[in-house]
Amino acid sequence: MSYYKIHDLENYFKMYKKSVREPRKFWDRIADENFVWYQKWDKVFEVDMQEANFKWFLNAKVNISKNCIDRHLAKRGTKTAIIFEPNDPSEQALHISYNELYERVSKMANVLRDQGIQKGDRVCIYLPMIPELAVAILACARIGAIHSVVFAGFSSTAVSARINDSECKMVITSDGSYRGNKTIDLKVIVDEALEKSPCVEKVLVVKRTNTPVTMKEGRDIWLQPLLDEAMGTSVAEIMDAEDPLFILYTSGSTGKPKGMLHTTAGYMVYTAYTFKNVFNYEENDVFWCTADIGWITGHSYILYGPLLNGATTVIFEGVPSYPDFSRFWEVIQKHQITQFYTAPTAIRALAKESLDYVQKFTLNSLKVIGSVGEPINEEAWHWYNDHVGGKRCPLVDTWWQTETGAIMISPIPFVTPTKPTYASLPLPGIQPVLMDELRNEIEGNQVNGSLCIKFPWPSMARTIWGDHQRYKETYFTAFPGKYFTGDGALRDEVGYYRITGRVDDVVIVSGHNLGTAPIEDAINEHPAVAESAIVGFPHDIKGNALYAFIILKESGEGRDKTNLSKEINEMISNQIGPIAKLDKIQFVSGLPKTRSGKIMRRILRKIAEGDFSNFGDTSTLLNPEIVEEIKEGKL
Ligand code: 6R9
């Protein structure tokens, strides 16, 4: 019987055991069953957790774009590979078949080669969520160029820093991008970035918004005329299993961004395997992940995971609030989406709006709904489960990271019973452990600690581009011999994991370790509260005290703030205990968030401490203006 698909709970436990006891046999079988290889491996893995050196499927030869496209052509040539849903709902959606994708990627690959890009060169892709983004990525993979996708919302400083760090030779961008009712002039941002990035020789420009742009002679070229001339077939480069596939910079809360490097075969095998199981993927499903391809979630679950399985995947250019708050639900109905994968921050924003937006649409095509990016609080979990999943679709709360490449801990739909706010059980091959401050492994259940992974898995990042020492220090020294995730977690009585948030989000109040997430959950349950964030600030007696930044719902805005504060503290007291009561509450209209929806607590911490001197790198913030507002609110 195939190892690729987990059928039921008994089968899950069986597979899990196999993956732990005989990891070589387990991964050998999965890699062998489901992919096309030019040459198979000599050895399944060679790993060293001390030095942080990892190799999977040694000496195998493979090309991931061939696995995403070519091998499906015989059986699925006319099947839709990509549905493009434009920002403006009145613009027609595009259905790109596997045959068409082959042709488009081949043309792009030929253009890249003509423009001097060779195996191992780095190409920065700075594009909106349009089909060319997928095509450019796959074309890089096809010719062995290393893609470095930079989210098309980052500032010129952030773009330039990323280009320089990995010395990209080329940038692929567009004249502009649409986001809701705004148009953003991307090319202008690239022009600015390149003033400080002399390593870039060529810029290929996609026409999307018809915004006038300046084209620098000898450097900038319109892409379309080149594609029109290019041949529609191409030979894929033969890649070694450990040849780099891509670099992706993490939004890292401090210091210089980390260019996480992922390699070819291990990433391919584990991404495909997790897509199949975590989303219960079956032929003819239509999968929609709302992330941007500029994040790891988009890399693994808009592109590689779905295409490796021959699926139909949606690329959505727009935002959840445009033209109104029903856009997600409208698109689900329109394309008969079967799996919908989004982030808690989007859920919370939409749950704030009238239920009519959801109820206007029929969502019964859905089979599985998923969450990723941050802990999903109880209230958001239930709203999503009840109103989107209709209490019928398993909600998979998937925990993973840019560094892990693919999903690590998650329920498997129709297999693992879900439990609100719990990511539940590790996938086969993943061995999580909880560690205490003394670096000991915490055994047993109903415990919490720092989440580590004690055995390597195929899709783990191999290094930080250009800085292996930093890779080793960041992930493999806090708990020697283990990969440290930076997250805290608890394990309940049956062994389910709940990710409680970044360990650096723990505040120690009077000697008690308080995770910020459960306190925020308690606050968010107050009917007047939309969202909240907690940080610690120094306190003479308690060591630290809690400072809350709270966004009210519209209905709560007129309320007396003193009474509200009292009620909120009573709720916390009841749910967690008086120790978790807030010392300070500031009502705000927004929270500083990274573009992937993570609250930048570092900034809130500084504000709470009254230190307005240096907020560090804020170039990854979606809403930098809110920082000023919060600062002023405090003064
Ligand atoms: C995939 C992605 C990674 C960090 C991770 C954790 C948080 C992600 C989560 C979650 C609780 C989940 N995180 N998924 N926390 N429950 N289901 O988001 O990658 O952008 O690198 O962020 O996100 O704190 O360590 P990335």
XYZ file of C-alpha atoms and ligand atoms in Angstrom:
661
model
C 0.000 0.000 0.000
C 1.132 3.557 -0.698
C 2.830 5.526 2.045
C 1.845 8.818 0.459
C -1.698 9.172 1.779
C -2.773 8.821 5.397
C -6.209 7.187 5.542
C -7.338 7.140 9.147
C -6.115 7.648 12.668
C -4.748 4.137 13.000
C -2.856 4.554 9.756
C -1.523 7.912 10.958
C -0.080 6.353 14.122
C 1.383 3.527 12.095
C 3.013 5.893 9.604
C 4.211 8.141 12.377
C 5.911 5.250 14.148
C 7.523 4.073 10.940
C 8.831 7.559 10.208
C 10.476 7.723 13.636
C 11.806 4.179 13.803
C 12.909 3.816 10.223
C 13.170 7.324 8.781
C 15.369 6.181 5.900
C 12.917 3.574 4.777
C 9.967 5.891 5.254
C 11.316 8.795 3.174
C 12.882 6.496 0.628
C 9.494 5.031 -0.100
C 7.667 8.375 -0.316
C 10.312 9.912 -2.580
C 10.314 6.826 -4.748
C 6.567 6.574 -5.178
C 5.604 10.048 -6.202
C 8.169 11.948 -8.212
C 10.165 11.744 -11.413
C 13.940 11.577 -10.999
C 16.737 11.634 -13.545
C 18.670 9.570 -11.084
C 17.797 8.151 -7.662
C 19.743 8.833 -4.454
C 22.601 6.831 -2.960
C 21.592 7.629 0.566
C 18.388 9.088 2.048
C 20.082 11.551 4.403
C 23.314 12.582 6.037
C 22.770 14.947 8.928
C 24.663 16.690 11.680
C 22.577 18.619 14.209
C 25.698 19.991 15.949
C 27.220 21.642 12.905
C 23.811 22.186 11.273
C 24.693 20.360 8.083
C 21.886 18.546 6.332
C 21.740 16.619 3.088
C 18.764 14.693 1.791
C 18.517 12.263 -1.122
C 22.247 12.407 -1.744
C 23.383 12.502 -5.360
C 19.863 12.232 -6.718
C 19.226 14.243 -9.890
C 15.915 15.979 -10.372
C 14.169 19.108 -11.604
C 11.255 20.444 -9.558
C 9.609 22.307 -12.465
C 9.460 19.032 -14.379
C 7.740 17.500 -11.367
C 5.341 20.437 -11.161
C 4.492 20.554 -14.857
C 5.923 18.145 -17.442
C 5.018 14.912 -15.739
C 1.343 15.945 -15.569
C 1.030 16.756 -19.261
C 0.100 13.296 -20.490
C -2.729 12.863 -18.021
C -3.677 16.425 -17.139
C -2.550 18.585 -20.055
C -5.886 20.351 -20.429
C -6.650 20.475 -16.725
C -6.500 23.935 -15.108
C -3.270 24.364 -13.201
C -3.770 27.990 -12.164
C -6.878 30.099 -11.788
C -6.014 33.770 -11.747
C -8.593 35.868 -9.910
C -7.838 39.555 -10.569
C -8.082 42.372 -8.054
C -11.075 43.820 -9.871
C -13.926 41.299 -9.875
C -15.224 42.639 -13.181
C -11.975 41.650 -14.899
C -12.287 38.129 -16.194
C -10.618 35.317 -14.244
C -8.001 33.384 -16.172
C -7.725 29.597 -16.351
C -4.239 28.389 -17.246
C -4.015 24.725 -18.169
C -0.992 22.534 -17.501
C -0.225 22.647 -21.240
C -0.334 26.441 -21.226
C 1.731 26.595 -18.069
C 4.355 24.420 -19.730
C 4.512 26.779 -22.664
C 4.607 29.942 -20.582
C 7.292 28.601 -18.246
C 9.345 27.350 -21.191
C 9.217 30.732 -22.889
C 10.199 32.461 -19.683
C 13.026 29.972 -19.113
C 14.323 30.650 -22.623
C 14.151 34.400 -22.054
C 16.106 34.090 -18.813
C 18.779 32.011 -20.512
C 18.956 34.488 -23.412
C 19.446 37.278 -20.917
C 22.453 35.534 -19.488
C 20.989 33.839 -16.415
C 22.733 30.583 -15.594
C 22.402 27.832 -13.067
C 23.212 29.159 -9.585
C 22.569 32.841 -10.423
C 20.211 34.684 -8.104
C 17.125 36.340 -9.550
C 15.050 38.717 -7.454
C 11.342 38.532 -8.262
C 9.352 41.565 -7.178
C 5.934 41.082 -8.697
C 2.306 41.365 -7.661
C 0.073 38.292 -7.417
C -0.283 37.771 -11.158
C 0.404 34.640 -13.244
C 3.816 35.984 -14.315
C 4.942 35.615 -10.711
C 4.292 31.865 -10.775
C 5.766 31.579 -14.251
C 8.944 33.439 -13.282
C 9.473 31.255 -10.211
C 8.985 28.024 -12.129
C 11.218 29.252 -14.944
C 14.033 29.936 -12.471
C 13.593 26.452 -11.050
C 13.633 25.056 -14.567
C 17.028 26.538 -15.440
C 18.525 26.166 -11.969
C 18.570 29.850 -11.108
C 17.923 30.580 -7.436
C 14.773 32.652 -6.992
C 14.522 35.221 -4.274
C 10.951 36.462 -4.180
C 10.528 39.743 -2.371
C 6.988 40.644 -1.351
C 5.747 43.417 -3.636
C 4.858 45.713 -0.822
C 8.290 46.076 0.667
C 9.951 49.461 0.467
C 12.895 50.225 -1.800
C 15.257 50.005 1.184
C 14.034 46.527 2.043
C 14.217 45.425 -1.600
C 17.735 46.772 -2.020
C 18.969 45.110 1.182
C 17.627 41.746 0.008
C 19.044 42.109 -3.499
C 22.470 43.011 -2.148
C 22.553 40.281 0.464
C 22.260 37.564 -2.167
C 23.833 39.547 -5.023
C 21.014 39.124 -7.502
C 21.937 39.649 -11.148
C 18.422 40.288 -12.308
C 15.136 41.706 -11.076
C 11.788 40.713 -12.538
C 9.118 43.298 -11.745
C 6.091 45.066 -13.195
C 5.088 48.623 -13.974
C 2.662 48.588 -11.094
C 0.273 46.538 -9.017
C -3.370 46.734 -7.990
C -4.367 46.354 -4.369
C -8.007 47.057 -3.642
C -8.712 50.543 -4.931
C -5.029 51.510 -4.915
C -2.375 51.278 -7.610
C 1.221 50.944 -6.479
C 4.062 51.989 -8.756
C 6.357 49.022 -8.358
C 8.850 49.984 -11.013
C 9.535 53.299 -9.246
C 10.338 51.365 -6.086
C 12.705 49.086 -8.006
C 14.407 52.090 -9.633
C 15.009 53.557 -6.204
C 16.251 50.250 -4.820
C 18.673 49.747 -7.684
C 20.406 53.044 -6.971
C 21.921 51.124 -4.076
C 22.166 47.726 -5.767
C 24.871 47.791 -8.437
C 24.960 43.975 -8.735
C 21.756 43.999 -10.824
C 22.512 43.881 -14.544
C 19.043 43.459 -16.047
C 15.461 44.271 -15.122
C 12.592 42.534 -16.888
C 9.342 44.464 -16.666
C 5.838 42.998 -16.896
C 3.042 45.317 -17.990
C 0.132 45.127 -15.572
C -1.242 48.579 -14.755
C -0.045 50.530 -17.810
C 1.474 53.070 -15.461
C 4.120 55.130 -17.298
C 7.615 54.069 -16.240
C 11.176 55.106 -16.970
C 13.180 52.400 -18.669
C 16.912 52.608 -18.113
C 18.790 52.044 -21.333
C 20.774 48.816 -21.370
C 19.271 47.612 -18.097
C 15.464 47.574 -18.313
C 13.540 45.497 -20.867
C 9.807 44.954 -21.377
C 9.146 41.269 -20.895
C 6.274 40.646 -23.290
C 8.113 41.254 -26.608
C 10.841 38.867 -25.451
C 8.272 36.191 -24.580
C 6.581 36.649 -27.945
C 9.845 35.769 -29.671
C 10.780 32.860 -27.384
C 10.355 29.159 -28.083
C 7.532 27.397 -26.277
C 9.502 24.324 -25.303
C 12.549 24.043 -23.103
C 14.891 21.522 -21.605
C 14.992 21.471 -17.821
C 18.361 21.678 -16.109
C 19.469 18.524 -14.324
C 19.770 19.566 -10.699
C 21.446 17.845 -7.824
C 19.142 17.079 -4.889
C 21.012 19.611 -2.754
C 21.316 22.366 -5.353
C 19.713 25.574 -4.011
C 16.139 26.162 -5.133
C 15.336 29.466 -3.493
C 16.180 32.067 -0.907
C 13.400 33.619 1.105
C 13.970 36.361 3.623
C 12.154 36.023 6.919
C 10.461 38.993 8.447
C 12.663 38.412 11.529
C 11.807 40.783 14.325
C 15.358 42.008 14.965
C 18.542 42.532 13.036
C 19.295 42.032 9.395
C 16.803 39.869 7.463
C 17.765 36.231 7.238
C 17.929 34.736 3.749
C 16.720 31.210 4.399
C 18.073 28.851 1.779
C 15.981 25.908 0.611
C 17.318 23.186 -1.639
C 15.670 21.030 -4.256
C 14.762 17.428 -3.488
C 13.965 17.514 0.227
C 11.785 20.596 -0.176
C 9.994 18.991 -3.105
C 9.247 15.706 -1.353
C 8.048 17.116 1.939
C 6.026 19.995 0.467
C 4.152 17.662 -1.852
C 3.531 15.142 0.925
C 2.170 17.722 3.374
C -0.068 19.325 0.744
C -1.614 15.983 -0.072
C -2.333 15.050 3.539
C -2.991 18.293 5.384
C -5.543 19.394 2.808
C -6.887 15.954 1.979
C -6.183 16.777 -1.640
C -8.000 14.755 -4.268
C -8.080 15.082 -8.054
C -10.461 17.843 -9.195
C -10.256 19.813 -5.982
C -9.800 23.562 -6.371
C -7.350 24.805 -3.777
C -7.122 28.394 -2.594
C -4.451 29.750 -0.303
C -4.900 33.492 0.230
C -1.290 34.191 1.247
C 1.014 36.184 -0.980
C 3.574 34.165 -2.913
C 6.126 36.518 -1.352
C 5.796 34.457 1.857
C 6.747 30.862 2.451
C 3.058 29.942 2.674
C 2.598 31.076 -0.905
C 5.755 29.327 -2.106
C 4.786 26.000 -0.610
C 0.989 26.040 -0.812
C 0.064 28.240 -3.742
C 2.764 26.955 -6.040
C 4.965 24.009 -5.289
C 2.721 21.800 -3.114
C -0.385 22.032 -5.320
C 1.453 21.793 -8.662
C 3.540 18.840 -7.500
C 0.246 17.072 -6.905
C -1.246 18.131 -10.248
C -3.838 20.305 -8.508
C -5.734 23.423 -9.539
C -4.504 26.366 -7.479
C -5.801 29.927 -7.232
C -3.696 33.065 -7.502
C -5.684 35.937 -6.021
C -4.489 39.431 -6.775
C -6.851 41.290 -4.488
C -7.534 41.915 -0.814
C -10.319 40.579 1.447
C -11.979 43.987 1.799
C -12.328 44.988 -1.846
C -14.821 45.766 -3.343
C -16.320 44.822 0.018
C -15.880 42.384 2.885
C -17.512 39.527 1.033
C -14.747 39.117 -1.548
C -13.313 35.880 -0.094
C -16.739 34.279 0.151
C -17.698 35.417 -3.314
C -14.533 33.895 -4.789
C -15.111 30.611 -2.931
C -18.546 30.347 -4.486
C -17.411 31.541 -7.908
C -14.600 29.010 -8.316
C -16.185 26.279 -6.206
C -13.204 26.204 -3.893
C -12.735 22.934 -1.996
C -9.881 23.922 0.330
C -9.503 27.416 1.724
C -6.309 28.371 3.593
C -5.930 31.763 5.249
C -4.537 33.580 8.297
C -6.109 34.396 11.688
C -5.556 38.100 11.107
C -7.812 37.960 8.034
C -10.391 35.921 9.926
C -10.480 38.389 12.801
C -10.820 41.334 10.438
C -13.702 39.687 8.601
C -15.380 38.449 11.769
C -15.627 42.091 12.853
C -17.918 42.799 9.919
C -21.555 41.868 9.490
C -22.343 38.175 9.081
C -24.415 39.072 6.031
C -21.196 39.306 4.022
C -20.628 35.589 4.541
C -24.195 34.442 4.497
C -24.918 35.959 1.090
C -22.822 33.187 -0.466
C -23.037 29.435 -0.646
C -19.876 27.904 0.675
C -20.857 24.275 0.380
C -18.106 23.465 -2.121
C -15.663 23.695 0.814
C -14.242 20.513 2.251
C -11.330 21.674 4.412
C -10.447 25.091 5.878
C -7.019 26.018 7.165
C -5.226 28.591 9.275
C -1.580 29.645 9.379
C 0.731 32.402 10.520
C 0.007 32.939 14.190
C -1.946 31.314 16.990
C -5.636 31.360 16.185
C -7.557 32.546 19.211
C -10.629 30.704 20.428
C -13.137 33.277 19.217
C -11.701 33.444 15.696
C -11.451 29.641 15.562
C -15.156 29.261 16.299
C -16.225 32.001 13.925
C -14.199 30.425 11.114
C -15.326 26.925 11.966
C -19.022 27.840 12.289
C -19.585 30.455 9.620
C -17.086 29.490 6.930
C -16.660 25.784 7.535
C -20.332 25.394 8.433
C -19.188 23.133 11.334
C -18.794 20.572 8.607
C -15.277 21.190 7.315
C -12.323 20.208 9.471
C -10.324 23.321 10.422
C -6.609 22.604 10.129
C -4.512 24.889 12.308
C -1.140 24.402 10.653
C 2.030 25.298 12.510
C 5.267 25.801 10.584
C 7.866 28.423 9.606
C 9.843 29.827 6.683
C 12.707 27.789 8.088
C 10.776 24.517 8.140
C 9.740 24.868 4.487
C 6.415 23.152 4.983
C 3.755 22.237 7.551
C 5.058 20.484 10.680
C 2.219 20.194 13.189
C -1.370 20.056 12.011
C -4.509 18.010 12.160
C -5.061 15.780 9.152
C -8.634 16.347 8.023
C -11.038 13.448 8.530
C -8.239 11.708 10.442
C -7.238 13.805 13.474
C -10.128 15.176 15.558
C -9.687 18.944 15.779
C -9.605 20.923 19.010
C -9.986 24.721 19.003
C -6.648 26.591 19.081
C -4.626 23.372 18.884
C -2.341 22.576 15.963
C -2.687 19.040 17.352
C -0.220 16.336 16.253
C 3.081 16.326 14.366
C 3.074 15.029 10.818
C 5.013 11.839 10.113
C 8.743 12.506 10.187
C 8.445 15.430 12.602
C 9.636 14.895 16.169
C 8.700 17.853 18.375
C 9.944 18.123 21.938
C 9.339 20.645 24.702
C 12.349 21.917 26.610
C 12.678 23.609 29.983
C 15.030 26.471 30.905
C 17.686 24.002 31.994
C 17.702 22.548 28.488
C 16.085 19.324 29.603
C 13.446 17.617 27.573
C 10.087 17.775 29.340
C 8.469 14.381 29.276
C 4.810 13.552 29.659
C 1.654 15.481 28.958
C 0.006 18.629 30.305
C 3.300 20.464 30.166
C 4.675 23.475 28.377
C 8.066 24.669 27.236
C 10.186 25.798 24.322
C 9.319 23.978 21.133
C 12.222 22.185 19.484
C 12.450 19.537 16.783
C 14.857 16.784 17.642
C 15.310 15.070 14.304
C 15.899 16.544 10.834
C 13.197 16.494 8.155
C 13.544 16.809 4.374
C 12.402 20.410 3.812
C 14.354 22.152 6.545
C 16.298 25.247 5.462
C 19.924 24.331 4.874
C 21.520 27.591 5.892
C 21.198 31.350 6.001
C 22.537 32.641 2.707
C 26.154 33.655 3.201
C 26.128 33.133 6.958
C 26.155 29.529 8.133
C 27.455 30.585 11.518
C 24.351 32.694 12.120
C 22.182 29.762 11.048
C 23.880 27.513 13.534
C 23.713 30.051 16.326
C 20.119 31.047 15.754
C 18.621 27.593 15.526
C 20.998 24.965 16.870
C 22.777 26.351 19.920
C 20.046 27.279 22.414
C 19.305 23.562 22.787
C 22.338 21.676 21.494
C 21.540 18.893 19.071
C 18.029 20.208 18.455
C 16.384 22.690 16.132
C 14.927 25.534 18.215
C 11.803 27.051 16.701
C 11.612 30.207 18.815
C 8.046 29.281 19.746
C 6.577 28.105 23.000
C 4.029 25.344 23.097
C 2.013 23.257 25.466
C 1.148 19.599 25.178
C -2.263 18.673 26.520
C -3.413 15.477 28.205
C -3.642 13.529 24.952
C -0.420 14.851 23.433
C -1.911 17.606 21.270
C 0.280 20.657 20.765
C -0.895 24.207 21.137
C 1.513 26.868 19.982
C 1.373 29.631 22.549
C 3.379 32.208 20.642
C 6.974 33.266 20.293
C 8.930 32.511 23.386
C 10.175 36.055 23.271
C 6.540 37.025 23.819
C 6.576 35.554 27.271
C 6.424 38.133 30.006
C 7.572 37.237 33.476
C 5.353 38.971 35.993
C 6.265 38.459 39.629
C 8.115 35.334 38.654
C 5.221 33.864 36.724
C 5.768 33.075 33.082
C 2.841 34.556 31.243
C 2.384 33.838 27.566
C 0.822 36.819 25.875
C -1.485 34.769 23.656
C -3.874 33.389 26.306
C -4.218 36.826 27.905
C -4.994 38.354 24.536
C -7.568 35.609 24.011
C -9.250 36.548 27.253
C -9.317 40.228 26.328
C -10.639 39.471 22.868
C -13.601 37.666 24.339
C -14.929 40.955 25.664
C -17.773 41.905 23.309
C -16.424 45.433 22.761
C -12.914 44.287 21.782
C -11.764 43.616 18.224
C -8.100 42.849 18.799
C -5.363 43.275 21.344
C -1.654 42.931 21.922
C 0.189 42.622 25.193
C 3.758 43.395 26.080
C 5.699 43.581 29.292
C 7.229 46.743 30.721
C 9.561 47.122 33.684
C 7.903 47.346 37.065
C 9.622 48.074 40.371
C 7.984 45.319 42.319
C 6.769 42.753 39.849
C 9.818 42.840 37.613
C 7.510 43.246 34.670
C 3.942 44.352 34.372
C 1.507 43.996 31.508
C 0.653 46.725 29.051
C -2.224 46.140 26.650
C -2.898 47.844 23.342
C -6.551 47.292 22.507
C -8.569 47.946 19.365
C -12.292 48.316 20.009
C -15.086 47.202 17.744
C -17.185 49.984 16.353
C -19.901 49.094 18.837
C -17.462 49.560 21.719
C -16.061 52.910 20.725
C -18.592 55.030 22.575
C -18.127 53.189 25.872
C -16.651 54.664 29.001
C -13.002 53.654 28.988
C -12.636 53.331 32.740
C -15.537 50.914 32.977
C -14.307 48.991 29.983
C -10.852 48.623 31.482
C -12.381 47.311 34.686
C -14.495 44.758 32.839
C -11.551 43.565 30.786
C -9.427 43.075 33.863
C -12.227 41.150 35.540
C -12.403 38.831 32.568
C -8.671 38.211 32.681
C -8.852 37.655 36.379
C -11.580 35.082 35.921
C -9.996 33.266 33.039
C -6.330 33.307 33.876
C -5.980 34.711 37.344
C -5.353 38.053 39.003
C -1.638 37.714 38.261
C -2.388 38.371 34.593
C -4.287 41.610 35.213
C -3.199 44.550 33.099
C -1.367 47.448 34.650
C -1.911 49.713 31.682
C -4.414 49.777 28.875
C -4.143 51.980 25.824
C -6.992 51.993 23.331
C -5.652 52.301 19.790
C -7.057 52.213 16.274
C -4.512 49.728 14.911
C -1.456 47.644 15.764
C 1.905 47.689 13.969
C 1.915 44.592 11.807
C 4.280 42.987 9.386
C 2.851 42.297 5.999
C 2.308 38.676 6.908
C 0.070 39.760 9.754
C 2.421 39.390 12.687
C 2.309 42.039 15.354
C 5.701 43.690 15.748
C 5.863 43.501 19.504
C 9.341 44.897 19.606
C 7.872 48.325 18.774
C 5.021 48.026 21.248
C 7.494 46.994 23.916
C 9.538 50.133 23.312
C 6.460 52.329 23.445
C 5.321 50.646 26.647
C 8.736 51.276 28.148
C 8.533 54.903 27.076
C 11.615 54.564 24.895
C 10.864 56.281 21.607
C 14.477 56.526 20.516
C 15.099 53.747 18.051
C 12.486 51.392 16.697
C 14.996 49.527 14.534
C 14.069 48.280 11.099
C 10.436 49.121 10.411
C 10.641 48.593 6.665
C 8.603 45.392 6.914
C 5.619 47.137 8.532
C 2.348 47.243 6.677
C 1.130 50.321 8.550
C 4.095 52.383 9.788
C 1.813 55.390 10.386
C 0.175 53.616 13.310
C 3.425 53.778 15.266
C 3.201 57.585 15.434
C -0.420 57.425 16.481
C 0.274 54.972 19.290
C 3.246 57.015 20.437
C 1.127 60.156 20.601
C -1.662 58.311 22.384
C 0.771 57.397 25.068
C 2.202 60.871 25.592
C 4.230 29.678 7.869
C 4.660 30.946 8.519
C 6.599 31.501 11.514
C 6.035 31.802 12.888
C 6.093 30.629 13.826
C 4.957 30.954 14.778
C 3.914 31.576 13.894
C 2.811 30.108 12.163
C 1.236 29.172 13.339
C 1.989 30.012 14.181
C 0.664 29.421 15.973
C 0.126 28.457 13.914
N 2.950 30.578 13.407
N 1.778 29.253 12.095
N 1.699 30.134 15.493
N -0.105 28.618 15.229
N -0.662 27.658 13.184
O 3.842 31.672 9.058
O 6.010 31.201 8.486
O 6.252 33.724 8.417
O 8.204 32.199 8.971
O 6.348 32.554 10.606
O 4.640 32.113 12.781
O 5.375 31.901 15.730
O 7.337 30.544 14.456
P 6.751 32.482 9.067
